[in-house]
Coordinates of C-alpha atoms in Angstrom, one line a residue:
M198 CA -6.0 -35.1 30.3
N199 CA -4.7 -38.5 30.7
P200 CA -1.8 -40.6 29.6
K201 CA -4.2 -42.3 27.2
S202 CA -4.5 -40.8 23.6
L203 CA -7.8 -38.7 23.5
H204 CA -9.7 -38.6 20.6
T205 CA -12.4 -35.8 21.2
T206 CA -15.1 -35.6 19.2
L207 CA -18.1 -33.1 19.1
A208 CA -20.0 -34.4 22.1
C209 CA -21.6 -31.3 23.1
A210 CA -19.9 -30.5 26.1
I211 CA -19.4 -34.3 27.3
A212 CA -16.0 -35.2 28.5
L213 CA -14.4 -38.7 29.0
T214 CA -12.4 -39.2 31.9
L215 CA -9.6 -42.1 31.3
I216 CA -6.9 -43.2 33.9
A217 CA -3.8 -45.0 32.4
G218 CA -0.2 -45.6 32.9
T219 CA 2.6 -47.8 33.9
G220 CA 5.1 -49.2 36.9
V221 CA 8.5 -49.9 38.1
A222 CA 10.5 -48.2 40.6
R223 CA 8.9 -47.1 44.2
A224 CA 10.0 -43.9 45.7
A225 CA 8.2 -42.1 48.1
D226 CA 5.5 -39.6 46.4
T227 CA 4.7 -36.5 48.3
S228 CA 2.6 -34.8 45.6
G229 CA -0.7 -35.9 47.1
A230 CA -1.7 -37.8 44.3
D231 CA -3.9 -40.9 44.5
V232 CA -2.2 -42.5 41.5
R233 CA 1.4 -42.8 40.1
V234 CA 1.8 -43.6 36.6
L235 CA 5.1 -45.4 36.7
S236 CA 5.8 -45.7 33.0
F237 CA 3.6 -45.3 30.1
H238 CA 4.8 -46.3 26.4
A239 CA 2.6 -46.0 23.3
D240 CA 3.7 -47.3 19.8
V241 CA 1.3 -45.8 17.2
H242 CA 1.5 -46.6 13.3
V243 CA -0.5 -44.4 11.1
Q244 CA -1.6 -45.5 7.7
P245 CA -2.2 -43.2 4.8
S246 CA -5.9 -43.1 5.3
G247 CA -5.7 -41.9 8.7
A248 CA -6.6 -45.3 10.1
Y249 CA -3.9 -46.6 13.1
T250 CA -3.0 -49.1 15.5
D251 CA -2.0 -48.0 19.0
R252 CA 0.0 -50.8 21.2
Q253 CA 0.3 -49.4 25.0
T254 CA 2.2 -50.5 27.7
Q255 CA 1.7 -49.2 30.8
A256 CA 2.1 -49.6 34.7
I257 CA -0.1 -47.8 37.3
E258 CA 0.5 -47.8 41.3
A259 CA -2.2 -47.2 43.5
L260 CA -0.7 -44.8 46.2
T261 CA -3.9 -44.3 48.4
R262 CA -7.0 -46.8 49.0
T263 CA -9.0 -44.1 46.8
G264 CA -6.6 -44.7 44.0
A265 CA -6.8 -48.5 44.2
Q266 CA -10.7 -47.7 44.1
S267 CA -10.5 -45.2 41.0
L268 CA -8.4 -48.0 39.0
N269 CA -10.6 -50.9 39.6
P270 CA -11.9 -52.0 37.3
Y271 CA -9.4 -50.3 34.6
Q272 CA -11.9 -48.9 32.0
E273 CA -11.4 -47.5 28.4
E274 CA -13.9 -46.7 25.6
F275 CA -13.8 -47.1 22.0
S276 CA -16.2 -47.1 18.9
K277 CA -17.9 -50.3 18.0
S278 CA -18.2 -49.1 14.6
M279 CA -14.7 -47.6 14.0
A280 CA -11.9 -49.5 16.1
T281 CA -11.3 -52.8 18.2
L282 CA -9.6 -52.9 21.7
K283 CA -8.1 -55.8 23.2
V284 CA -6.0 -56.6 26.2
E285 CA -2.5 -58.4 25.1
S286 CA -1.1 -58.8 28.9
A287 CA -2.8 -57.7 32.2
Y288 CA -1.1 -58.4 35.7
I289 CA -0.8 -56.9 39.1
V290 CA 2.2 -56.8 41.2
K291 CA 1.2 -56.7 45.1
A292 CA 2.9 -54.2 47.2
D293 CA 5.3 -57.4 48.7
G294 CA 6.5 -58.3 45.1
Q295 CA 3.9 -61.1 44.6
R296 CA 2.6 -61.4 40.9
I297 CA -1.0 -62.0 40.2
D298 CA -2.1 -62.7 36.7
I299 CA -5.5 -61.5 36.0
P300 CA -7.7 -64.1 34.7
A301 CA -9.3 -63.9 31.2
A302 CA -12.8 -64.1 32.8
D303 CA -12.0 -60.7 34.4
I304 CA -11.4 -59.3 31.1
V305 CA -14.7 -58.1 29.4
V306 CA -16.2 -55.6 26.6
R307 CA -19.8 -54.4 27.2
P308 CA -21.6 -51.4 25.7
A309 CA -20.5 -48.3 27.5
P310 CA -23.0 -46.2 29.8
A311 CA -23.8 -43.0 27.8
P312 CA -23.1 -40.0 30.0
P313 CA -26.0 -37.6 30.2
G314 CA -25.7 -34.4 28.3
S315 CA -25.1 -31.0 29.6
N316 CA -28.6 -30.6 30.7
G317 CA -29.4 -33.9 31.8
S318 CA -30.7 -35.2 28.4
P319 CA -29.4 -38.5 26.9
I320 CA -26.7 -38.9 24.9
Y321 CA -26.9 -42.2 22.5
D322 CA -23.5 -43.5 20.9
N323 CA -22.2 -47.2 19.9
S324 CA -19.2 -47.1 22.3
L325 CA -17.9 -50.2 23.8
M326 CA -16.2 -50.3 27.4
L327 CA -13.1 -52.4 27.8
S328 CA -13.2 -53.3 31.6
V329 CA -10.4 -55.1 33.2
G330 CA -11.2 -56.2 36.9
L331 CA -8.4 -56.3 39.3
P332 CA -8.7 -58.9 41.8
G333 CA -7.6 -58.2 45.2
F334 CA -6.1 -54.5 44.0
N335 CA -5.3 -52.5 47.1
K336 CA -3.1 -49.3 48.0
G337 CA 0.7 -49.8 47.1
D338 CA -0.3 -52.5 44.2
T339 CA 0.7 -51.7 40.5
L340 CA -1.3 -52.9 37.5
H341 CA 0.7 -53.9 34.2
L342 CA -1.6 -53.7 31.3
Q343 CA -0.6 -53.9 27.6
T344 CA -3.3 -53.2 24.9
L345 CA -3.9 -52.9 21.4
K346 CA -6.1 -50.5 19.8
T347 CA -7.0 -50.5 15.9
Q348 CA -8.5 -47.7 14.5
R349 CA -10.3 -48.8 11.3
E350 CA -11.3 -45.6 10.1
A351 CA -10.4 -41.7 10.6
Y352 CA -13.3 -39.3 11.5
F353 CA -12.0 -37.5 8.3
P354 CA -10.5 -39.5 5.4
K355 CA -6.3 -39.2 5.3
Q356 CA -6.2 -37.0 8.5
F357 CA -5.0 -37.8 11.8
F358 CA -4.8 -36.1 15.0
D359 CA -4.0 -37.3 18.6
V360 CA -3.0 -35.9 21.9
W361 CA -1.2 -37.2 24.9
G362 CA -0.4 -36.2 28.7
P363 CA -0.4 -37.2 32.2
A364 CA -3.7 -36.4 34.1
E365 CA -3.1 -33.2 36.2
N366 CA -3.8 -35.2 39.5
E367 CA -1.7 -37.9 38.7
S368 CA 2.1 -38.2 39.4
A369 CA 3.7 -39.6 36.4
R370 CA 7.1 -40.9 35.4
D371 CA 8.7 -42.4 32.0
Q372 CA 6.4 -41.4 29.4
K373 CA 7.4 -42.1 25.9
I374 CA 5.2 -41.9 22.8
V375 CA 6.3 -43.0 19.4
V376 CA 4.3 -42.4 16.2
H377 CA 5.3 -43.8 12.9
G378 CA 3.4 -42.3 9.6
P379 CA 3.7 -41.8 6.0
A380 CA 5.9 -39.1 4.8
G381 CA 3.2 -37.8 2.5
M382 CA 0.9 -37.5 5.2
R383 CA 3.2 -34.4 6.6
L384 CA 2.5 -35.1 10.2
R385 CA 3.7 -32.6 12.4
A386 CA 4.3 -32.8 16.2
A387 CA 4.7 -30.1 19.1
Q388 CA 4.6 -30.3 22.7
R389 CA 4.0 -28.2 26.0
G390 CA 5.2 -28.6 29.3
G391 CA 8.4 -30.3 29.1
W392 CA 8.3 -33.1 26.5
T393 CA 11.2 -33.7 24.5
I394 CA 10.7 -34.6 20.5
A395 CA 12.9 -36.2 18.3
H396 CA 12.0 -36.8 14.6
G397 CA 13.5 -39.0 11.9
T398 CA 12.5 -40.2 8.3
A399 CA 13.4 -43.5 6.7
D400 CA 12.1 -45.6 3.5
G401 CA 9.1 -43.1 2.8
S402 CA 8.0 -43.0 6.7
E403 CA 8.7 -40.6 9.3
T404 CA 8.8 -41.2 13.2
F405 CA 8.2 -38.7 16.3
T406 CA 9.4 -39.8 19.2
A407 CA 8.4 -37.8 22.5
T408 CA 9.7 -38.6 26.2
L409 CA 8.6 -37.1 29.3
A410 CA 10.9 -37.9 32.4
E411 CA 8.4 -36.8 35.1
H412 CA 5.4 -34.8 35.9
H413 CA 4.1 -33.9 39.5
A414 CA 0.5 -34.1 40.3
E415 CA -1.2 -30.6 40.6
F416 CA -4.0 -29.5 42.7
P417 CA -4.7 -25.8 41.6
G418 CA -6.8 -23.6 43.4
T419 CA -10.6 -23.0 43.0
A420 CA -11.4 -21.1 39.8
T421 CA -8.6 -22.2 38.0
V422 CA -8.9 -22.9 34.2
D423 CA -9.2 -26.2 32.9
A424 CA -6.2 -28.2 32.9
S425 CA -6.2 -28.4 29.1
D426 CA -5.0 -24.8 28.9
Y427 CA -1.6 -25.6 30.8
S428 CA -1.0 -29.5 31.3
P429 CA 2.2 -31.0 29.5
V430 CA 1.0 -32.5 26.2
F431 CA 2.4 -34.2 23.1
E432 CA 0.3 -33.5 20.2
V433 CA 0.6 -35.1 16.3
S434 CA -1.4 -33.9 13.7
S435 CA -1.9 -33.8 9.8
F436 CA -4.0 -30.7 9.8
P437 CA -1.7 -28.1 8.3
S438 CA -3.9 -25.4 9.9
W439 CA -7.1 -24.6 11.7
A440 CA -8.4 -23.5 8.6
A441 CA -8.1 -26.7 7.2
V442 CA -9.7 -28.5 10.4
G443 CA -13.0 -26.3 9.5
A444 CA -12.8 -27.1 5.9
A445 CA -12.7 -31.1 6.9
Y446 CA -15.9 -30.4 8.9
W447 CA -17.4 -28.2 6.0
S448 CA -16.7 -31.0 3.7
T449 CA -19.1 -33.3 5.4
A450 CA -21.5 -30.8 7.2
Q451 CA -22.4 -28.8 4.0
A452 CA -24.8 -31.0 2.4
K453 CA -26.6 -31.6 5.4
A454 CA -27.9 -28.0 5.8
A455 CA -29.6 -28.2 2.4
V456 CA -32.7 -26.0 2.0
T457 CA -35.4 -28.7 1.2
P458 CA -39.2 -27.9 0.8
L459 CA -39.7 -28.9 4.7
V460 CA -37.1 -26.6 5.9
K461 CA -38.3 -23.5 3.6
Q462 CA -41.8 -24.3 4.7
V463 CA -41.0 -24.0 8.3
A464 CA -38.7 -20.9 8.0
D465 CA -41.5 -19.1 6.2
Q466 CA -43.9 -20.3 8.8
V467 CA -41.9 -19.0 11.7
A468 CA -40.6 -15.8 10.3
G469 CA -43.4 -14.8 8.1
K470 CA -43.1 -11.4 7.1
L471 CA -39.9 -10.7 9.2
H472 CA -36.6 -10.0 7.7
G473 CA -32.7 -9.2 8.9
W474 CA -32.1 -9.4 12.4
N475 CA -35.8 -10.1 13.2
A476 CA -36.0 -13.2 11.4
V477 CA -32.8 -14.5 12.8
Q478 CA -34.5 -14.0 16.1
A479 CA -37.5 -15.6 15.2
L480 CA -36.1 -18.7 13.9
Y481 CA -33.2 -19.0 16.7
M482 CA -35.9 -18.6 19.4
W483 CA -38.2 -21.1 17.5
E484 CA -35.6 -23.7 17.2
S485 CA -34.4 -23.2 20.8
Q486 CA -37.7 -24.1 21.9
H487 CA -39.1 -26.7 19.9
I488 CA -35.8 -29.2 18.8
H489 CA -35.0 -31.1 21.9
Y490 CA -31.6 -31.7 22.8
I491 CA -30.4 -35.3 22.3
G492 CA -26.8 -36.4 21.8
L493 CA -26.2 -38.7 18.9
E494 CA -22.5 -39.8 18.7
L495 CA -22.5 -42.9 16.5
G496 CA -19.2 -43.6 14.8
V497 CA -18.1 -40.7 12.7
G498 CA -21.3 -39.2 13.6
G499 CA -19.2 -37.4 16.3
Y500 CA -18.2 -35.0 13.8
V501 CA -20.8 -35.6 10.9
P502 CA -24.5 -34.0 11.7
I503 CA -27.6 -35.4 10.8
S504 CA -29.2 -33.5 8.1
A505 CA -31.8 -30.2 8.9
N506 CA -34.6 -32.1 7.1
T507 CA -34.2 -35.2 9.4
T508 CA -34.2 -32.9 12.3
L509 CA -37.2 -31.1 11.5
Q510 CA -39.1 -34.8 11.3
T511 CA -37.7 -36.0 14.5
G512 CA -37.8 -33.1 16.5
Y513 CA -34.6 -33.7 18.4
G514 CA -30.9 -33.6 17.8
D515 CA -27.5 -32.6 19.7
C516 CA -25.2 -29.8 19.1
K517 CA -24.4 -30.6 15.4
Q518 CA -28.0 -30.9 14.5
H519 CA -28.9 -27.8 16.1
S520 CA -26.3 -25.9 14.2
T521 CA -26.9 -27.5 10.9
L522 CA -30.9 -26.9 11.2
L523 CA -30.3 -23.4 12.1
E524 CA -28.0 -22.7 9.0
A525 CA -30.4 -24.6 6.9
L526 CA -33.6 -22.5 8.3
L527 CA -31.7 -18.8 8.1
A528 CA -30.2 -19.7 4.4
A529 CA -33.9 -20.3 3.6
R530 CA -34.3 -16.6 4.2
G531 CA -31.2 -15.8 2.4
I532 CA -29.2 -15.2 5.6
Q533 CA -25.7 -16.7 5.5
V534 CA -24.6 -18.9 8.5
D535 CA -21.2 -20.7 9.1
P536 CA -21.1 -23.4 11.4
V537 CA -18.5 -23.0 14.4
L538 CA -16.3 -25.7 16.3
I539 CA -15.7 -24.8 19.8
N540 CA -15.1 -26.2 23.1
W541 CA -17.6 -25.9 25.7
S542 CA -15.4 -26.2 29.1
N543 CA -13.5 -24.0 31.5
G544 CA -10.5 -24.2 29.0
F545 CA -10.0 -21.1 26.9
N546 CA -7.1 -21.8 24.8
L547 CA -6.5 -24.2 21.7
L548 CA -3.9 -26.8 21.6
P549 CA -0.3 -26.2 19.9
L550 CA -1.1 -27.5 16.6
P551 CA -4.6 -27.5 14.9
G552 CA -6.7 -30.7 15.2
L553 CA -10.1 -32.0 16.7
D554 CA -10.1 -30.3 19.5
F555 CA -13.6 -29.6 19.9
N556 CA -16.6 -31.1 21.5
H557 CA -19.4 -28.5 20.5
A558 CA -20.8 -27.1 17.4
I559 CA -22.6 -23.3 17.3
D560 CA -23.1 -20.8 14.6
Y561 CA -21.6 -17.6 13.4
L562 CA -23.7 -14.8 11.3
P563 CA -20.8 -13.1 9.5
K564 CA -23.5 -10.1 8.3
Y565 CA -24.0 -9.3 12.0
H566 CA -20.8 -10.6 13.3
V567 CA -22.9 -12.6 15.9
F568 CA -22.3 -16.0 17.2
L569 CA -25.7 -18.2 18.1
D570 CA -25.9 -21.3 20.1
A571 CA -29.6 -23.0 19.3
T572 CA -28.6 -26.1 21.5
G573 CA -29.6 -24.1 24.8
E574 CA -33.2 -23.2 25.4
F575 CA -32.6 -19.8 27.3
E576 CA -29.8 -18.0 25.8
T577 CA -30.6 -14.7 24.4
P578 CA -30.1 -14.1 20.6
G579 CA -26.3 -13.3 20.2
Q580 CA -25.1 -13.7 23.8
L581 CA -23.2 -17.1 24.3
A582 CA -23.6 -19.4 27.3
I583 CA -20.8 -19.5 30.0
G584 CA -18.7 -22.1 28.6
E585 CA -18.8 -20.5 25.3
R586 CA -17.5 -17.0 26.0
D587 CA -13.8 -15.7 25.3
K588 CA -13.1 -18.8 23.3
D589 CA -10.8 -19.6 20.3
V590 CA -13.0 -21.2 17.7
V591 CA -12.7 -22.7 14.4
I592 CA -15.4 -20.9 11.9
S593 CA -16.3 -23.6 9.4
G594 CA -17.7 -22.8 6.1
P595 CA -16.4 -21.9 2.6
H596 CA -14.1 -19.3 4.0
S597 CA -12.7 -21.2 7.2
R598 CA -10.7 -19.4 9.8
L599 CA -9.8 -18.9 13.0
A600 CA -11.6 -16.5 15.5
R601 CA -12.5 -15.7 19.4
T602 CA -16.0 -15.4 20.7
P603 CA -16.8 -12.2 22.4
G604 CA -18.4 -12.1 25.9
A605 CA -16.4 -10.3 28.5
E606 CA -18.5 -7.4 28.3
P607 CA -19.8 -6.8 32.0
A608 CA -22.8 -4.7 30.6
H609 CA -23.9 -8.0 28.6
N610 CA -23.7 -10.3 31.4
K611 CA -25.4 -8.3 34.1
L612 CA -27.6 -8.5 37.4
V613 CA -29.4 -5.5 38.7
Y614 CA -31.0 -6.1 42.0
D615 CA -33.3 -3.2 43.8
A616 CA -34.7 -4.1 47.1
T617 CA -37.0 -2.4 49.6
L618 CA -36.4 -3.9 52.9
H619 CA -38.5 -3.2 56.4
L620 CA -36.9 -4.2 59.9
A621 CA -39.6 -4.7 62.5
A622 CA -38.7 -3.9 66.3
D623 CA -38.8 -7.4 66.9
G624 CA -36.2 -8.2 64.3
T625 CA -38.2 -9.5 61.5
L626 CA -37.4 -8.4 58.0
T627 CA -39.9 -7.8 55.3
G628 CA -38.9 -7.0 51.8
T629 CA -39.5 -6.7 48.0
A630 CA -37.1 -6.9 45.5
H631 CA -37.0 -6.8 41.4
M632 CA -34.1 -8.6 39.6
T633 CA -33.4 -7.7 35.8
T634 CA -30.6 -10.2 34.4
H635 CA -28.6 -10.1 31.2
G636 CA -27.0 -12.4 29.3
W637 CA -25.7 -15.7 31.3
W638 CA -27.6 -14.2 34.2
A639 CA -30.7 -14.2 32.3
W640 CA -29.9 -17.8 31.2
F641 CA -29.6 -19.0 34.6
N642 CA -33.0 -17.4 35.9
R643 CA -34.7 -18.3 32.6
M644 CA -33.7 -22.1 33.3
I645 CA -34.9 -21.8 36.9
F646 CA -38.4 -20.5 36.2
S647 CA -38.8 -22.8 33.0
E648 CA -38.1 -26.1 35.3
V649 CA -39.6 -25.0 38.6
P650 CA -43.3 -25.1 39.2
P651 CA -45.0 -22.0 40.8
G652 CA -46.0 -24.4 43.5
A653 CA -42.1 -24.8 44.5
Y654 CA -41.5 -21.2 44.5
G655 CA -41.9 -21.2 48.4
R656 CA -39.3 -24.0 48.4
L657 CA -36.9 -22.2 46.4
M658 CA -37.2 -19.0 48.5
N659 CA -36.6 -20.7 51.7
M660 CA -33.4 -22.2 50.2
L661 CA -32.3 -18.9 49.2
L662 CA -33.2 -17.3 52.4
T663 CA -31.4 -19.8 54.5
P664 CA -27.9 -18.2 54.9
S665 CA -29.5 -15.2 56.2
G666 CA -32.0 -16.9 58.5
G667 CA -34.7 -18.7 56.6
G668 CA -37.9 -17.5 55.9
S669 CA -40.8 -17.6 53.5
G670 CA -42.1 -15.8 50.2
S671 CA -42.3 -16.4 47.0
F672 CA -41.7 -15.3 43.2
Q673 CA -43.1 -13.6 40.2
P674 CA -41.1 -14.2 37.2
G675 CA -41.5 -13.0 33.7
N676 CA -41.8 -15.2 30.6
P677 CA -38.6 -17.5 30.4
A678 CA -39.4 -17.9 26.6
L679 CA -39.0 -14.3 25.6
L680 CA -35.2 -14.7 24.9
D681 CA -34.9 -11.4 23.1
Q682 CA -35.7 -9.6 26.4
P683 CA -33.7 -9.1 29.6
M684 CA -35.5 -11.9 32.4
Q685 CA -37.6 -10.0 35.0
V686 CA -38.2 -11.4 38.5
A687 CA -40.1 -10.0 41.3
A688 CA -39.7 -11.4 44.7
T689 CA -41.8 -10.6 48.2
W690 CA -40.5 -12.4 51.4
T691 CA -40.5 -12.3 55.1
T692 CA -37.1 -13.3 57.4
P693 CA -37.5 -13.6 61.0
A694 CA -34.9 -13.0 63.6
Y695 CA -33.0 -11.2 60.7
A696 CA -31.5 -8.9 63.5
L697 CA -31.6 -8.4 67.3
P698 CA -32.8 -4.7 68.1
G699 CA -31.7 -3.3 71.3
K700 CA -29.5 -0.6 72.5
T701 CA -27.4 -1.3 69.7
L702 CA -28.4 -2.8 66.4
S703 CA -26.0 -4.4 63.8
V704 CA -27.5 -5.6 60.2
P705 CA -26.0 -7.1 57.0
L706 CA -26.5 -6.2 53.6
P707 CA -27.4 -7.3 51.0
A708 CA -30.4 -9.1 52.0
G709 CA -33.1 -11.1 50.0
P710 CA -33.0 -14.1 47.6
Y711 CA -30.2 -13.8 45.1
L712 CA -30.6 -16.2 42.4
V713 CA -27.1 -16.8 41.5
P714 CA -25.7 -19.9 39.3
S715 CA -23.5 -21.9 41.7
M716 CA -20.2 -20.4 40.9
A717 CA -19.1 -21.5 44.1
G718 CA -22.0 -23.4 45.7
T719 CA -23.4 -20.3 47.3
S720 CA -26.2 -18.5 46.8
D721 CA -24.4 -15.0 47.3
P722 CA -22.6 -13.9 44.1
V723 CA -20.2 -11.9 46.3
S724 CA -19.4 -14.9 48.5
A725 CA -18.7 -16.8 45.5
L726 CA -15.8 -14.8 44.2
T727 CA -13.9 -15.8 47.4
A728 CA -13.2 -19.0 45.7
V729 CA -11.1 -16.7 43.2
I730 CA -9.3 -14.6 45.6
G731 CA -7.9 -16.9 48.0
P732 CA -3.9 -17.4 47.4
D733 CA -1.7 -14.4 47.2
S734 CA -0.6 -15.6 43.7
R735 CA -1.7 -17.9 41.2
R736 CA 0.6 -20.1 38.7
H737 CA -2.3 -20.5 36.5
S738 CA -5.2 -18.3 35.1
V739 CA -8.5 -18.2 36.8
S740 CA -11.7 -17.5 35.5
T741 CA -14.9 -15.8 36.7
Y742 CA -17.8 -15.4 34.4
F743 CA -18.9 -12.6 36.6
G744 CA -19.6 -9.9 34.4
E745 CA -21.6 -7.2 36.3
V746 CA -23.4 -7.0 39.5
D747 CA -25.5 -3.8 40.7
W748 CA -27.8 -4.0 43.9
H749 CA -29.5 -1.2 45.5
S750 CA -31.2 -1.5 48.8
T751 CA -33.3 0.9 50.8
L752 CA -33.7 -0.4 54.5
S753 CA -36.1 1.2 57.2
L754 CA -35.2 0.8 60.7
P755 CA -37.7 0.7 63.6
A756 CA -38.0 4.0 65.3
G757 CA -35.2 5.7 67.3
Y758 CA -32.2 4.5 65.8
A759 CA -29.0 6.4 64.6
P760 CA -26.0 5.3 63.0
T761 CA -22.9 4.6 65.1
Y762 CA -20.7 3.2 62.1
L763 CA -21.3 2.9 58.7
P764 CA -18.6 1.4 56.1
P765 CA -16.8 4.2 54.4
K766 CA -17.5 5.0 50.6
T767 CA -15.3 2.7 48.6
R768 CA -14.2 3.3 44.9
L769 CA -11.6 1.2 43.1
R770 CA -10.8 1.1 39.3
N771 CA -7.7 -0.9 38.3
A772 CA -6.6 -3.3 35.5
A773 CA -9.1 -5.8 36.7
G774 CA -12.3 -3.8 36.7
S775 CA -14.1 -1.5 39.3
F776 CA -15.8 -1.6 42.5
T777 CA -18.1 1.3 44.2
Y778 CA -20.2 0.6 47.4
T779 CA -21.7 3.7 49.2
V780 CA -24.1 3.6 52.3
Q781 CA -25.9 6.4 53.8
D782 CA -28.6 6.9 56.5
T783 CA -31.3 9.6 56.4
N784 CA -33.6 9.5 59.5
G785 CA -33.7 5.9 60.0
T786 CA -33.6 4.8 56.5
V787 CA -30.5 3.2 55.1
S788 CA -29.6 3.6 51.4
A789 CA -26.8 1.1 50.1
S790 CA -25.3 0.9 46.6
Y791 CA -23.0 -1.5 45.4
Q792 CA -21.6 -1.9 41.7
L793 CA -19.0 -4.4 40.6
K794 CA -17.7 -4.8 37.2
L795 CA -15.1 -7.5 35.9
D796 CA -13.5 -6.5 32.7
H797 CA -12.5 -10.1 31.8
I798 CA -13.8 -13.6 32.0
V799 CA -10.0 -15.1 32.3
Y800 CA -7.5 -13.4 34.4
T801 CA -3.7 -14.5 33.9
P802 CA -1.1 -15.0 36.7
A803 CA 0.1 -11.5 35.8
Q804 CA -3.4 -9.8 36.0
Y805 CA -4.4 -11.7 39.3
P806 CA -2.8 -9.1 42.1
A807 CA -5.1 -6.3 40.2
L808 CA -8.5 -8.8 40.5
R809 CA -7.4 -10.0 43.7
A810 CA -7.1 -6.2 45.2
L811 CA -10.5 -5.3 43.4
M812 CA -12.2 -8.5 45.5
L813 CA -10.6 -8.0 48.9
A814 CA -11.8 -4.2 48.6
D815 CA -15.1 -5.6 47.7
L816 CA -15.2 -8.2 50.6
R817 CA -13.9 -5.6 53.2
A818 CA -16.6 -3.0 52.5
Q819 CA -19.6 -5.6 52.4
R820 CA -18.5 -7.1 55.6
A821 CA -18.1 -4.1 57.3
P822 CA -21.1 -3.9 59.8
L823 CA -23.7 -1.1 59.8
V824 CA -24.1 -0.6 63.5
F825 CA -26.9 1.8 64.9
H826 CA -27.8 2.8 68.5
H827 CA -31.1 3.8 70.1
I828 CA -31.3 7.2 70.7

């Protein structure tokens, strides 16, 4: 989050990162930040309609060469159809005190490049980009900028919501936000992280003034939850409750889910004679496979979906369109579905006050107490994707309310890996394996084998085997379109020089081509967790998404080897989850069984020691060598 007020629309997991700020004093900064916001002042005037003006005066100092490059040009997006944004003053103060006025020719407004969607699909919007070029801007220089934004239209009539706060990795000082609004709007303000708020009323209007003297840049460890969960924020909202947010969305989205003749025709063709949950699965899987994701974020379209009928005609839509179409298709079969507002991110908590704090839309089926997201092509019906589990959400519809998604259950997010391995006398390892995946593990495997052609299986295998010495082989995947079943993948491979048999023999386990989402840029799900357990303690919560992993390997050794050392049996159960690991040898055949279960997705600083103890036991056990001697 940045010292620029942020309006988040349902951009289906697309985040905009804007840098802003202001400058005066120059003292040594030891935080490691590239940018220091010396001052940021915003003066906001809200109208009864929810429209507003926002004059910002800021100064930003580049503390490093990287910081100077990140600021040049200064850029800020705004909606062409809903707002205007202009520069009232812009100049640079060089490190030696020289002032350079920024020429008007270096201040331009152009169409903003739309970022790709979460799956690489395009997003179409009518955003404009204000771009301010900074001539000769270098380390030690300070940008002084004053802008005026006029928001002509609110996303929802007579409602206002905004949030401000310094970026996590920026050093910031002298933050001041003043918000004026009509008393009749009943605006409320809240803060987190050290803001001071003053409130006053006069002549039918009220004013909130928030100040933050200083914010030190933070660079938390890997696997830390998103900064939106803990960064200092100041928030102003006219929404009296989260239910009111859901009701506002429902007020415009309800009509878009109408059951038209085309909707009913498709629903009847797809579901046929199926009823209840069987009909839900059939319609969900049909929509997931047949409606292509394309983001449509045009003005108020950031929160107002296109009709289900239109989506069927075009064959594409963003998260709001997917959600709305599923509601209509299921309604055509007599099944109630409510839209859900959610954040697809690594953040797990909502802001202090209710507001438009969402970037994604999914669905909820009250009868089955199940959340569904038809945006993705590979999620099992009733099991949410990675960024949607264990989240505070707003269920919209006729009875809007706050809820929390499930998803921390290990058994619902599970990888089972069974391998049979043979080590030859020259150290070559041959193996066969079978993987059965559930939940988000299955989602990842389905995605891989729907996008990787069979001719590329060999390259994929070689990449996965590289950490253990390379090799060759192939995969035999199941059908990734069968969303209501676990995803099955078989593999065969050969790894040369896996070990060096001699008078002694040491071999690592596990071995083989793990297909693992890139939790830490590694193909090994256990090594990935080292990203979580580095520090002795944590200031902020961490996330794992791990669920459960079971692997079982049987390794036959060359003739004549007996064990010198095998890791002792490990069994640990604590507040974080459980871990077991056993290895035994029977006449030259080694059997190893491993099971790790993590009971949560998010671990608070208080829970972190238990997680770290569990992971350390895991790593010690697996890194213990298997040593044999030749008889």
